[in-house]
Amino acid sequence: MTTNRRHDIDALRALAFLLLILYHVGMYYVADWPWHIKSPHAAAWLRWPMVVVNVWRMDLVFLVSGVAFGFLSRGLAPLALIRQRALRLLLPLVFGMAVVVPYQAYAQGVANGLVAPGFAAFMARYLVGGPWPKGAFDGSDFPMTWNHLWYLPYLFTYSAALALLTPLMRSAPILRVRAAFTGLRRWRLLVLPALPLMLYTLVLAPRFPATHDLIHDWYLHALYFTVFLYGYWMGIDEGIWRELERLRGWSLALAMACIAAFIALRVTDGDAQIVVWASRVLRAAYLWTAIVAILGFAHRHLNRPWRWLDWANESVYPWYMLHQTLIIAGAVALASLRLGPVLEPAPLVAITLIACWVLTDGLIRRFRWLRPLFGLKPIGDVGIRTSEPLPKCLRMPARNGRKVGPWPSGK
């Protein structure tokens, strides 16, 4: 059996979710940004490093998910694909909402003074749908909350929509649009895909602020579905990946210029309409050029069979599901030690990473009944494989004597 993999996509997916862990630790410490609980040592200076990551972090995740979806959908009928996606995304979502997420809601409710201490009593009430005082915790208006697991229903919605649109996506007009997109070169690849993102930021963002409730999130839906579609289109087209690699230096320089100008405008805190519009345009330009730079550097430097990659591919889904609850539990446990803003963050990161590793490698990956609850495939069925070699026109070029296949694993 021939196994073809896109190692850069696999590696980028794992690293993006590792960055998500560090970002959520930062959310505990950054001042003036609402989160489930906040450190008494919250710092205002963290806002700008967080902005540098915040603008593109989830857009990158959805683009990589779009690439993976393109490979996963090969040879599957739309309804079969939707069933597969439901099993891999919605089953872990329901389990996560019932088992993994509740401690986050409990800790936030206690911190807000709207939930009585006692986790067992909280769980007995949570599992029957409350009710809770208004604003007790994020999502307290609903029977259960999904908190950081919102990515799963969003990804399922986009995957199901694209699966149902398969006949349209294979029509001649859409194939011409796809060919035009993958045929973008030089400045066009840096500018044209950013234009829809700019339009959403100018028109939708002021009217539909982020909610993560799936129903009213029209700005984020437009943004995330577009980059998801970009990833789906990019897929195995070796021409656009070579161009992303070639433009990596230019895109990085443009991204740095855009974010510097964006921060400069935000620091001035001007409320003139032209300043607001300019900052939104710069934000969208930075989002896309940063993604182009990341994809280009990843394709250049990560497209190899790293020894840690198989382990990372098996671990990333459980780590994603577990990490935020572990961050909050760690923060609560460390608060009583009063370590201060310098000494506390390092053990909080260490506790989160070690707990993710112990629970995943020591428990979740070892039990067949636990694996699907955390989005893992059955033992012995890891990664995406094909029993036939790819047609020559679809193969990625060899590099340094190694064949580089286009198939990633992934959710």
Short mmCIF file of C-alpha atoms in Angstrom, two decimals:
data_model
loop_
_atom_site.label_atom_id
_atom_site.label_comp_id
_atom_site.label_asym_id
_atom_site.label_seq_id
_atom_site.Cartn_x
_atom_site.Cartn_y
_atom_site.Cartn_z
CA MET A 1 0.00 0.00 0.00
CA THR A 2 1.34 3.41 -0.94
CA THR A 3 1.03 6.17 1.67
CA ASN A 4 1.34 9.72 0.42
CA ARG A 5 1.42 12.55 2.92
CA ARG A 6 1.76 16.33 2.91
CA HIS A 7 4.08 16.60 5.87
CA ASP A 8 4.05 20.38 5.94
CA ILE A 9 0.26 20.47 6.37
CA ASP A 10 0.43 17.82 9.09
CA ALA A 11 3.20 19.70 10.90
CA LEU A 12 1.53 23.08 10.48
CA ARG A 13 -1.72 21.76 11.91
CA ALA A 14 0.06 20.41 15.00
CA LEU A 15 2.07 23.61 15.52
CA ALA A 16 -1.02 25.79 15.05
CA PHE A 17 -2.82 23.99 17.87
CA LEU A 18 0.28 24.16 20.07
CA LEU A 19 0.27 27.92 19.50
CA LEU A 20 -3.41 27.89 20.51
CA ILE A 21 -2.41 26.51 23.92
CA LEU A 22 0.11 29.30 24.46
CA TYR A 23 -2.42 31.86 23.22
CA HIS A 24 -5.04 30.72 25.72
CA VAL A 25 -2.50 30.91 28.55
CA GLY A 26 -1.94 34.47 27.36
CA MET A 27 -5.68 35.12 27.54
CA TYR A 28 -5.50 34.47 31.28
CA TYR A 29 -2.88 37.21 31.67
CA VAL A 30 -3.78 39.89 29.11
CA ALA A 31 -5.57 42.89 30.58
CA ASP A 32 -8.93 44.20 29.31
CA TRP A 33 -9.68 41.14 27.15
CA PRO A 34 -12.60 39.13 28.54
CA TRP A 35 -11.96 35.45 29.25
CA HIS A 36 -13.41 32.81 31.56
CA ILE A 37 -11.16 33.74 34.47
CA LYS A 38 -8.50 36.45 34.70
CA SER A 39 -5.22 36.62 36.57
CA PRO A 40 -4.77 39.28 39.26
CA HIS A 41 -1.48 39.92 37.47
CA ALA A 42 -3.07 40.78 34.11
CA ALA A 43 -0.77 43.01 32.06
CA ALA A 44 -1.73 45.63 29.47
CA TRP A 45 1.53 45.24 27.50
CA LEU A 46 0.50 41.69 26.48
CA ARG A 47 -2.27 43.11 24.33
CA TRP A 48 -0.07 43.84 21.32
CA PRO A 49 1.81 40.50 21.14
CA MET A 50 -1.60 38.84 21.44
CA VAL A 51 -2.97 40.99 18.60
CA VAL A 52 -0.09 39.90 16.35
CA VAL A 53 -1.22 36.27 16.75
CA ASN A 54 -4.95 36.78 17.21
CA VAL A 55 -5.57 38.26 13.76
CA TRP A 56 -4.64 35.10 11.81
CA ARG A 57 -4.49 32.16 14.24
CA MET A 58 -7.97 30.66 13.64
CA ASP A 59 -8.04 31.67 9.97
CA LEU A 60 -4.89 29.59 9.49
CA VAL A 61 -6.51 26.65 11.30
CA PHE A 62 -9.58 26.82 9.03
CA LEU A 63 -7.44 27.11 5.89
CA VAL A 64 -5.41 24.04 6.88
CA SER A 65 -8.70 22.27 7.67
CA GLY A 66 -9.90 23.16 4.16
CA VAL A 67 -6.77 21.60 2.65
CA ALA A 68 -7.32 18.44 4.70
CA PHE A 69 -11.02 18.33 3.79
CA GLY A 70 -10.14 18.35 0.10
CA PHE A 71 -8.05 15.22 0.57
CA LEU A 72 -10.54 13.53 2.89
CA SER A 73 -13.41 14.07 0.47
CA ARG A 74 -11.78 12.21 -2.44
CA GLY A 75 -13.83 9.17 -3.41
CA LEU A 76 -16.64 9.76 -0.87
CA ALA A 77 -20.24 10.56 -1.76
CA PRO A 78 -21.56 13.75 -0.10
CA LEU A 79 -23.79 11.97 2.44
CA ALA A 80 -21.07 9.47 3.34
CA LEU A 81 -18.66 12.36 3.82
CA ILE A 82 -21.13 14.17 6.08
CA ARG A 83 -21.63 11.02 8.16
CA GLN A 84 -17.88 10.64 8.54
CA ARG A 85 -17.48 14.30 9.54
CA ALA A 86 -20.34 14.02 12.05
CA LEU A 87 -18.67 11.07 13.74
CA ARG A 88 -15.27 12.78 13.91
CA LEU A 89 -16.55 16.25 14.91
CA LEU A 90 -19.99 16.13 16.53
CA LEU A 91 -19.47 13.08 18.76
CA PRO A 92 -16.39 14.69 20.40
CA LEU A 93 -18.31 17.97 20.62
CA VAL A 94 -21.18 16.40 22.59
CA PHE A 95 -18.77 14.48 24.83
CA GLY A 96 -16.65 17.58 25.35
CA MET A 97 -19.63 19.73 26.29
CA ALA A 98 -20.79 17.12 28.83
CA VAL A 99 -17.44 16.09 30.32
CA VAL A 100 -14.48 18.29 29.32
CA VAL A 101 -15.88 21.83 29.30
CA PRO A 102 -18.00 21.97 32.50
CA TYR A 103 -15.09 22.80 34.82
CA GLN A 104 -14.44 25.95 32.78
CA ALA A 105 -18.03 27.07 33.32
CA TYR A 106 -17.85 26.17 37.01
CA ALA A 107 -14.61 28.11 37.61
CA GLN A 108 -15.97 31.14 35.78
CA GLY A 109 -19.28 31.02 37.64
CA VAL A 110 -17.54 30.80 41.02
CA ALA A 111 -15.17 33.65 40.06
CA ASN A 112 -18.20 35.76 39.06
CA GLY A 113 -19.91 35.00 42.38
CA LEU A 114 -22.94 33.52 40.61
CA VAL A 115 -22.26 29.81 41.17
CA ALA A 116 -21.86 28.25 44.60
CA PRO A 117 -18.59 26.39 45.25
CA GLY A 118 -18.88 22.63 44.92
CA PHE A 119 -18.17 21.01 41.55
CA ALA A 120 -20.30 17.89 42.14
CA ALA A 121 -23.40 19.98 42.82
CA PHE A 122 -22.60 22.14 39.80
CA MET A 123 -22.33 19.07 37.53
CA ALA A 124 -25.63 17.63 38.76
CA ARG A 125 -27.29 20.90 37.80
CA TYR A 126 -25.28 21.41 34.59
CA LEU A 127 -26.15 18.01 33.13
CA VAL A 128 -29.89 18.74 33.38
CA GLY A 129 -29.50 22.14 31.73
CA GLY A 130 -29.43 24.57 34.65
CA PRO A 131 -30.94 27.13 34.79
CA TRP A 132 -28.26 29.65 35.80
CA PRO A 133 -28.23 33.32 36.78
CA LYS A 134 -27.78 35.52 33.72
CA GLY A 135 -24.10 35.97 32.92
CA ALA A 136 -22.98 33.23 35.30
CA PHE A 137 -20.53 31.93 32.68
CA ASP A 138 -20.05 32.07 28.93
CA GLY A 139 -22.97 30.20 27.36
CA SER A 140 -25.04 30.08 30.55
CA ASP A 141 -28.15 31.05 28.56
CA PHE A 142 -28.03 27.60 26.91
CA PRO A 143 -28.47 24.16 28.51
CA MET A 144 -24.78 23.41 27.89
CA THR A 145 -21.85 25.48 26.65
CA TRP A 146 -19.16 24.53 24.16
CA ASN A 147 -16.66 27.30 25.04
CA HIS A 148 -13.40 26.70 23.10
CA LEU A 149 -14.94 23.71 21.27
CA TRP A 150 -16.87 26.10 19.01
CA TYR A 151 -14.37 25.24 16.26
CA LEU A 152 -15.93 21.77 15.91
CA PRO A 153 -19.51 22.80 14.97
CA TYR A 154 -18.14 25.53 12.71
CA LEU A 155 -15.86 23.07 10.92
CA PHE A 156 -18.69 20.55 10.59
CA THR A 157 -21.02 23.21 9.16
CA TYR A 158 -18.48 24.28 6.52
CA SER A 159 -17.61 20.67 5.68
CA ALA A 160 -21.27 19.67 5.33
CA ALA A 161 -22.02 22.74 3.20
CA LEU A 162 -19.12 22.01 0.87
CA ALA A 163 -20.06 18.34 0.67
CA LEU A 164 -23.64 19.20 -0.31
CA LEU A 165 -22.32 21.70 -2.85
CA THR A 166 -20.12 19.06 -4.52
CA PRO A 167 -22.04 19.11 -7.85
CA LEU A 168 -21.76 22.91 -7.95
CA MET A 169 -18.06 22.82 -7.01
CA ARG A 170 -17.46 20.50 -9.96
CA SER A 171 -19.36 22.66 -12.43
CA ALA A 172 -17.47 24.37 -15.22
CA PRO A 173 -17.90 27.98 -13.91
CA ILE A 174 -16.64 27.09 -10.39
CA LEU A 175 -13.77 25.06 -11.81
CA ARG A 176 -12.75 28.14 -13.81
CA VAL A 177 -12.82 30.24 -10.63
CA ARG A 178 -10.74 27.61 -8.85
CA ALA A 179 -8.25 27.55 -11.71
CA ALA A 180 -8.03 31.34 -11.61
CA PHE A 181 -7.36 31.23 -7.86
CA THR A 182 -4.69 28.53 -8.02
CA GLY A 183 -3.18 30.32 -11.03
CA LEU A 184 -2.50 33.53 -9.07
CA ARG A 185 1.15 34.55 -9.17
CA ARG A 186 3.37 37.34 -7.83
CA TRP A 187 1.53 40.33 -6.36
CA ARG A 188 -1.85 38.93 -7.39
CA LEU A 189 -1.54 36.08 -4.87
CA LEU A 190 -0.72 38.60 -2.14
CA VAL A 191 -3.53 41.03 -2.99
CA LEU A 192 -6.55 39.47 -4.70
CA PRO A 193 -7.46 36.78 -2.10
CA ALA A 194 -7.29 39.49 0.57
CA LEU A 195 -9.97 41.63 -1.10
CA PRO A 196 -12.98 39.56 0.08
CA LEU A 197 -11.48 39.50 3.58
CA MET A 198 -11.21 43.29 3.49
CA LEU A 199 -14.82 43.59 2.35
CA TYR A 200 -16.03 41.39 5.23
CA THR A 201 -13.99 43.42 7.71
CA LEU A 202 -15.38 46.71 6.45
CA VAL A 203 -19.01 45.69 6.00
CA LEU A 204 -19.79 42.73 8.28
CA ALA A 205 -17.47 43.16 11.27
CA PRO A 206 -19.16 46.34 12.59
CA ARG A 207 -22.63 44.77 12.26
CA PHE A 208 -21.89 41.23 13.47
CA PRO A 209 -19.30 41.11 16.27
CA ALA A 210 -17.91 37.67 17.09
CA THR A 211 -20.23 35.50 19.18
CA HIS A 212 -19.09 31.89 18.53
CA ASP A 213 -22.72 30.83 18.93
CA LEU A 214 -22.93 29.55 15.32
CA ILE A 215 -26.22 31.35 14.63
CA HIS A 216 -25.37 35.06 14.67
CA ASP A 217 -21.68 34.95 13.71
CA TRP A 218 -21.98 36.19 10.13
CA TYR A 219 -18.68 38.08 10.00
CA LEU A 220 -16.66 35.13 11.27
CA HIS A 221 -18.62 32.72 9.06
CA ALA A 222 -17.79 34.78 5.98
CA LEU A 223 -14.13 35.00 7.00
CA TYR A 224 -13.62 31.39 8.06
CA PHE A 225 -15.60 29.79 5.25
CA THR A 226 -13.67 31.83 2.68
CA VAL A 227 -10.26 30.72 3.95
CA PHE A 228 -11.63 27.18 4.33
CA LEU A 229 -12.59 27.32 0.65
CA TYR A 230 -9.15 28.74 -0.22
CA GLY A 231 -7.54 25.73 1.45
CA TYR A 232 -9.89 23.33 -0.30
CA TRP A 233 -8.99 24.88 -3.65
CA MET A 234 -5.24 24.97 -2.98
CA GLY A 235 -5.11 21.27 -2.10
CA ILE A 236 -2.71 19.41 -4.37
CA ASP A 237 -2.06 22.19 -6.88
CA GLU A 238 1.73 22.16 -6.88
CA GLY A 239 1.95 25.48 -8.75
CA ILE A 240 0.36 27.59 -6.02
CA TRP A 241 2.43 25.87 -3.32
CA ARG A 242 5.64 26.62 -5.22
CA GLU A 243 4.52 30.23 -5.52
CA LEU A 244 3.70 30.45 -1.81
CA GLU A 245 7.19 29.17 -1.08
CA ARG A 246 8.77 31.63 -3.51
CA LEU A 247 6.87 34.58 -2.03
CA ARG A 248 7.56 33.71 1.60
CA GLY A 249 10.08 36.51 2.14
CA TRP A 250 7.99 39.18 0.45
CA SER A 251 4.83 38.12 2.24
CA LEU A 252 6.60 38.17 5.60
CA ALA A 253 7.91 41.69 4.96
CA LEU A 254 4.44 42.89 3.90
CA ALA A 255 2.83 41.23 6.92
CA MET A 256 5.26 42.95 9.29
CA ALA A 257 4.61 46.31 7.62
CA CYS A 258 0.83 45.84 7.80
CA ILE A 259 0.79 44.86 11.48
CA ALA A 260 3.15 47.70 12.39
CA ALA A 261 0.88 50.21 10.67
CA PHE A 262 -2.22 48.61 12.21
CA ILE A 263 -0.80 48.83 15.73
CA ALA A 264 0.32 52.41 15.13
CA LEU A 265 -3.23 53.39 14.15
CA ARG A 266 -4.73 51.53 17.11
CA VAL A 267 -2.32 53.15 19.56
CA THR A 268 -3.43 56.59 18.41
CA ASP A 269 -6.97 55.49 19.37
CA GLY A 270 -8.41 57.82 16.77
CA ASP A 271 -12.12 57.57 16.10
CA ALA A 272 -12.14 59.35 12.75
CA GLN A 273 -13.90 57.18 10.17
CA ILE A 274 -10.90 57.15 7.85
CA VAL A 275 -8.70 55.83 10.67
CA VAL A 276 -11.23 53.11 11.49
CA TRP A 277 -11.48 52.03 7.86
CA ALA A 278 -7.71 52.12 7.37
CA SER A 279 -7.13 49.94 10.44
CA ARG A 280 -9.68 47.41 9.19
CA VAL A 281 -8.09 47.25 5.75
CA LEU A 282 -4.64 46.81 7.32
CA ARG A 283 -5.99 44.05 9.56
CA ALA A 284 -7.31 42.06 6.59
CA ALA A 285 -4.12 42.66 4.59
CA TYR A 286 -2.02 41.47 7.54
CA LEU A 287 -4.24 38.41 7.99
CA TRP A 288 -3.70 37.19 4.44
CA THR A 289 -0.01 38.12 4.03
CA ALA A 290 0.79 36.46 7.36
CA ILE A 291 -0.96 33.26 6.25
CA VAL A 292 0.89 33.33 2.91
CA ALA A 293 4.19 33.72 4.75
CA ILE A 294 3.40 30.88 7.17
CA LEU A 295 2.33 28.53 4.36
CA GLY A 296 5.38 29.42 2.29
CA PHE A 297 7.89 28.88 5.09
CA ALA A 298 6.10 25.70 6.18
CA HIS A 299 6.22 24.26 2.65
CA ARG A 300 9.89 25.12 2.44
CA HIS A 301 11.05 23.85 5.82
CA LEU A 302 8.44 21.43 7.20
CA ASN A 303 7.65 19.20 4.24
CA ARG A 304 9.61 16.20 5.46
CA PRO A 305 8.73 13.08 7.50
CA TRP A 306 9.58 14.39 10.97
CA ARG A 307 9.98 11.66 13.60
CA TRP A 308 7.48 13.39 15.90
CA LEU A 309 4.83 13.86 13.24
CA ASP A 310 2.85 10.62 13.63
CA TRP A 311 2.69 11.15 17.39
CA ALA A 312 1.63 14.79 16.92
CA ASN A 313 -1.11 13.86 14.45
CA GLU A 314 -2.58 11.40 16.96
CA SER A 315 -2.24 13.84 19.85
CA VAL A 316 -3.43 17.15 18.44
CA TYR A 317 -7.19 16.50 18.65
CA PRO A 318 -7.24 15.33 22.32
CA TRP A 319 -4.82 18.12 23.25
CA TYR A 320 -7.13 20.65 21.62
CA MET A 321 -10.14 19.33 23.52
CA LEU A 322 -8.36 19.18 26.88
CA HIS A 323 -6.05 22.17 26.96
CA GLN A 324 -8.32 25.04 27.98
CA THR A 325 -9.91 23.16 30.87
CA LEU A 326 -6.42 22.19 32.05
CA ILE A 327 -5.22 25.81 31.77
CA ILE A 328 -8.11 26.99 33.94
CA ALA A 329 -7.67 24.15 36.45
CA GLY A 330 -3.94 24.91 36.60
CA ALA A 331 -4.55 28.62 37.06
CA VAL A 332 -6.97 27.95 39.93
CA ALA A 333 -4.49 25.57 41.59
CA LEU A 334 -1.54 27.97 41.24
CA ALA A 335 -3.43 31.05 42.41
CA SER A 336 -3.13 30.05 46.08
CA LEU A 337 0.67 29.84 45.79
CA ARG A 338 0.92 33.55 44.91
CA LEU A 339 3.91 33.02 42.63
CA GLY A 340 3.50 36.38 40.94
CA PRO A 341 3.45 37.43 37.28
CA VAL A 342 7.05 36.40 36.57
CA LEU A 343 7.18 32.93 38.11
CA GLU A 344 3.59 31.73 37.57
CA PRO A 345 3.20 31.50 33.74
CA ALA A 346 5.97 28.91 33.21
CA PRO A 347 4.52 26.29 35.61
CA LEU A 348 1.05 26.97 34.20
CA VAL A 349 2.28 26.14 30.69
CA ALA A 350 4.16 23.12 32.03
CA ILE A 351 1.12 21.80 33.93
CA THR A 352 -1.03 22.15 30.81
CA LEU A 353 1.42 20.40 28.49
CA ILE A 354 2.26 17.59 30.91
CA ALA A 355 -1.40 16.96 31.75
CA CYS A 356 -2.31 16.90 28.03
CA TRP A 357 0.48 14.40 27.39
CA VAL A 358 -0.35 12.15 30.36
CA LEU A 359 -4.08 12.05 29.64
CA THR A 360 -3.62 11.53 25.90
CA ASP A 361 -0.75 9.02 25.83
CA GLY A 362 -1.58 7.31 29.12
CA LEU A 363 -5.33 7.05 28.74
CA ILE A 364 -7.15 8.31 25.64
CA ARG A 365 -4.99 6.67 22.97
CA ARG A 366 -4.92 3.32 24.79
CA PHE A 367 -8.65 2.60 25.11
CA ARG A 368 -10.71 1.86 22.01
CA TRP A 369 -13.92 3.25 23.52
CA LEU A 370 -12.26 6.56 24.43
CA ARG A 371 -10.63 7.22 21.06
CA PRO A 372 -13.76 8.23 19.08
CA LEU A 373 -14.87 10.48 21.97
CA PHE A 374 -11.72 12.53 21.34
CA GLY A 375 -11.93 12.37 17.55
CA LEU A 376 -9.35 9.62 17.07
CA LYS A 377 -9.60 6.88 14.49
CA PRO A 378 -9.57 3.20 15.47
CA ILE A 379 -6.18 1.80 16.43
CA GLY A 380 -4.20 0.93 13.32
CA ASP A 381 -6.11 3.38 11.11
CA VAL A 382 -4.09 6.57 11.57
CA GLY A 383 -3.65 9.06 8.78
CA ILE A 384 -5.06 9.23 5.29
CA ARG A 385 -3.96 6.52 2.94
CA THR A 386 -4.67 5.45 -0.59
CA SER A 387 -4.22 2.00 -2.04
CA GLU A 388 -3.32 3.39 -5.44
CA PRO A 389 -0.50 5.75 -6.39
CA LEU A 390 -1.63 9.21 -7.38
CA PRO A 391 -1.80 10.11 -11.04
CA LYS A 392 1.39 11.76 -12.22
CA CYS A 393 -0.36 15.10 -12.74
CA LEU A 394 -1.37 15.19 -9.05
CA ARG A 395 1.95 14.26 -7.49
CA MET A 396 4.04 16.86 -5.73
CA PRO A 397 7.59 17.25 -7.05
CA ALA A 398 10.41 15.31 -5.44
CA ARG A 399 12.78 17.32 -3.26
CA ASN A 400 16.33 16.23 -2.51
CA GLY A 401 15.57 12.76 -3.79
CA ARG A 402 12.52 12.33 -1.55
CA LYS A 403 9.03 12.00 -2.94
CA VAL A 404 6.68 14.44 -1.29
CA GLY A 405 3.05 13.34 -1.45
CA PRO A 406 0.05 15.60 -1.11
CA TRP A 407 -2.00 13.68 1.44
CA PRO A 408 -2.23 15.02 4.98
CA SER A 409 -3.88 13.43 7.91
CA GLY A 410 -6.17 15.58 9.99
CA LYS A 411 -9.66 16.11 11.27
#
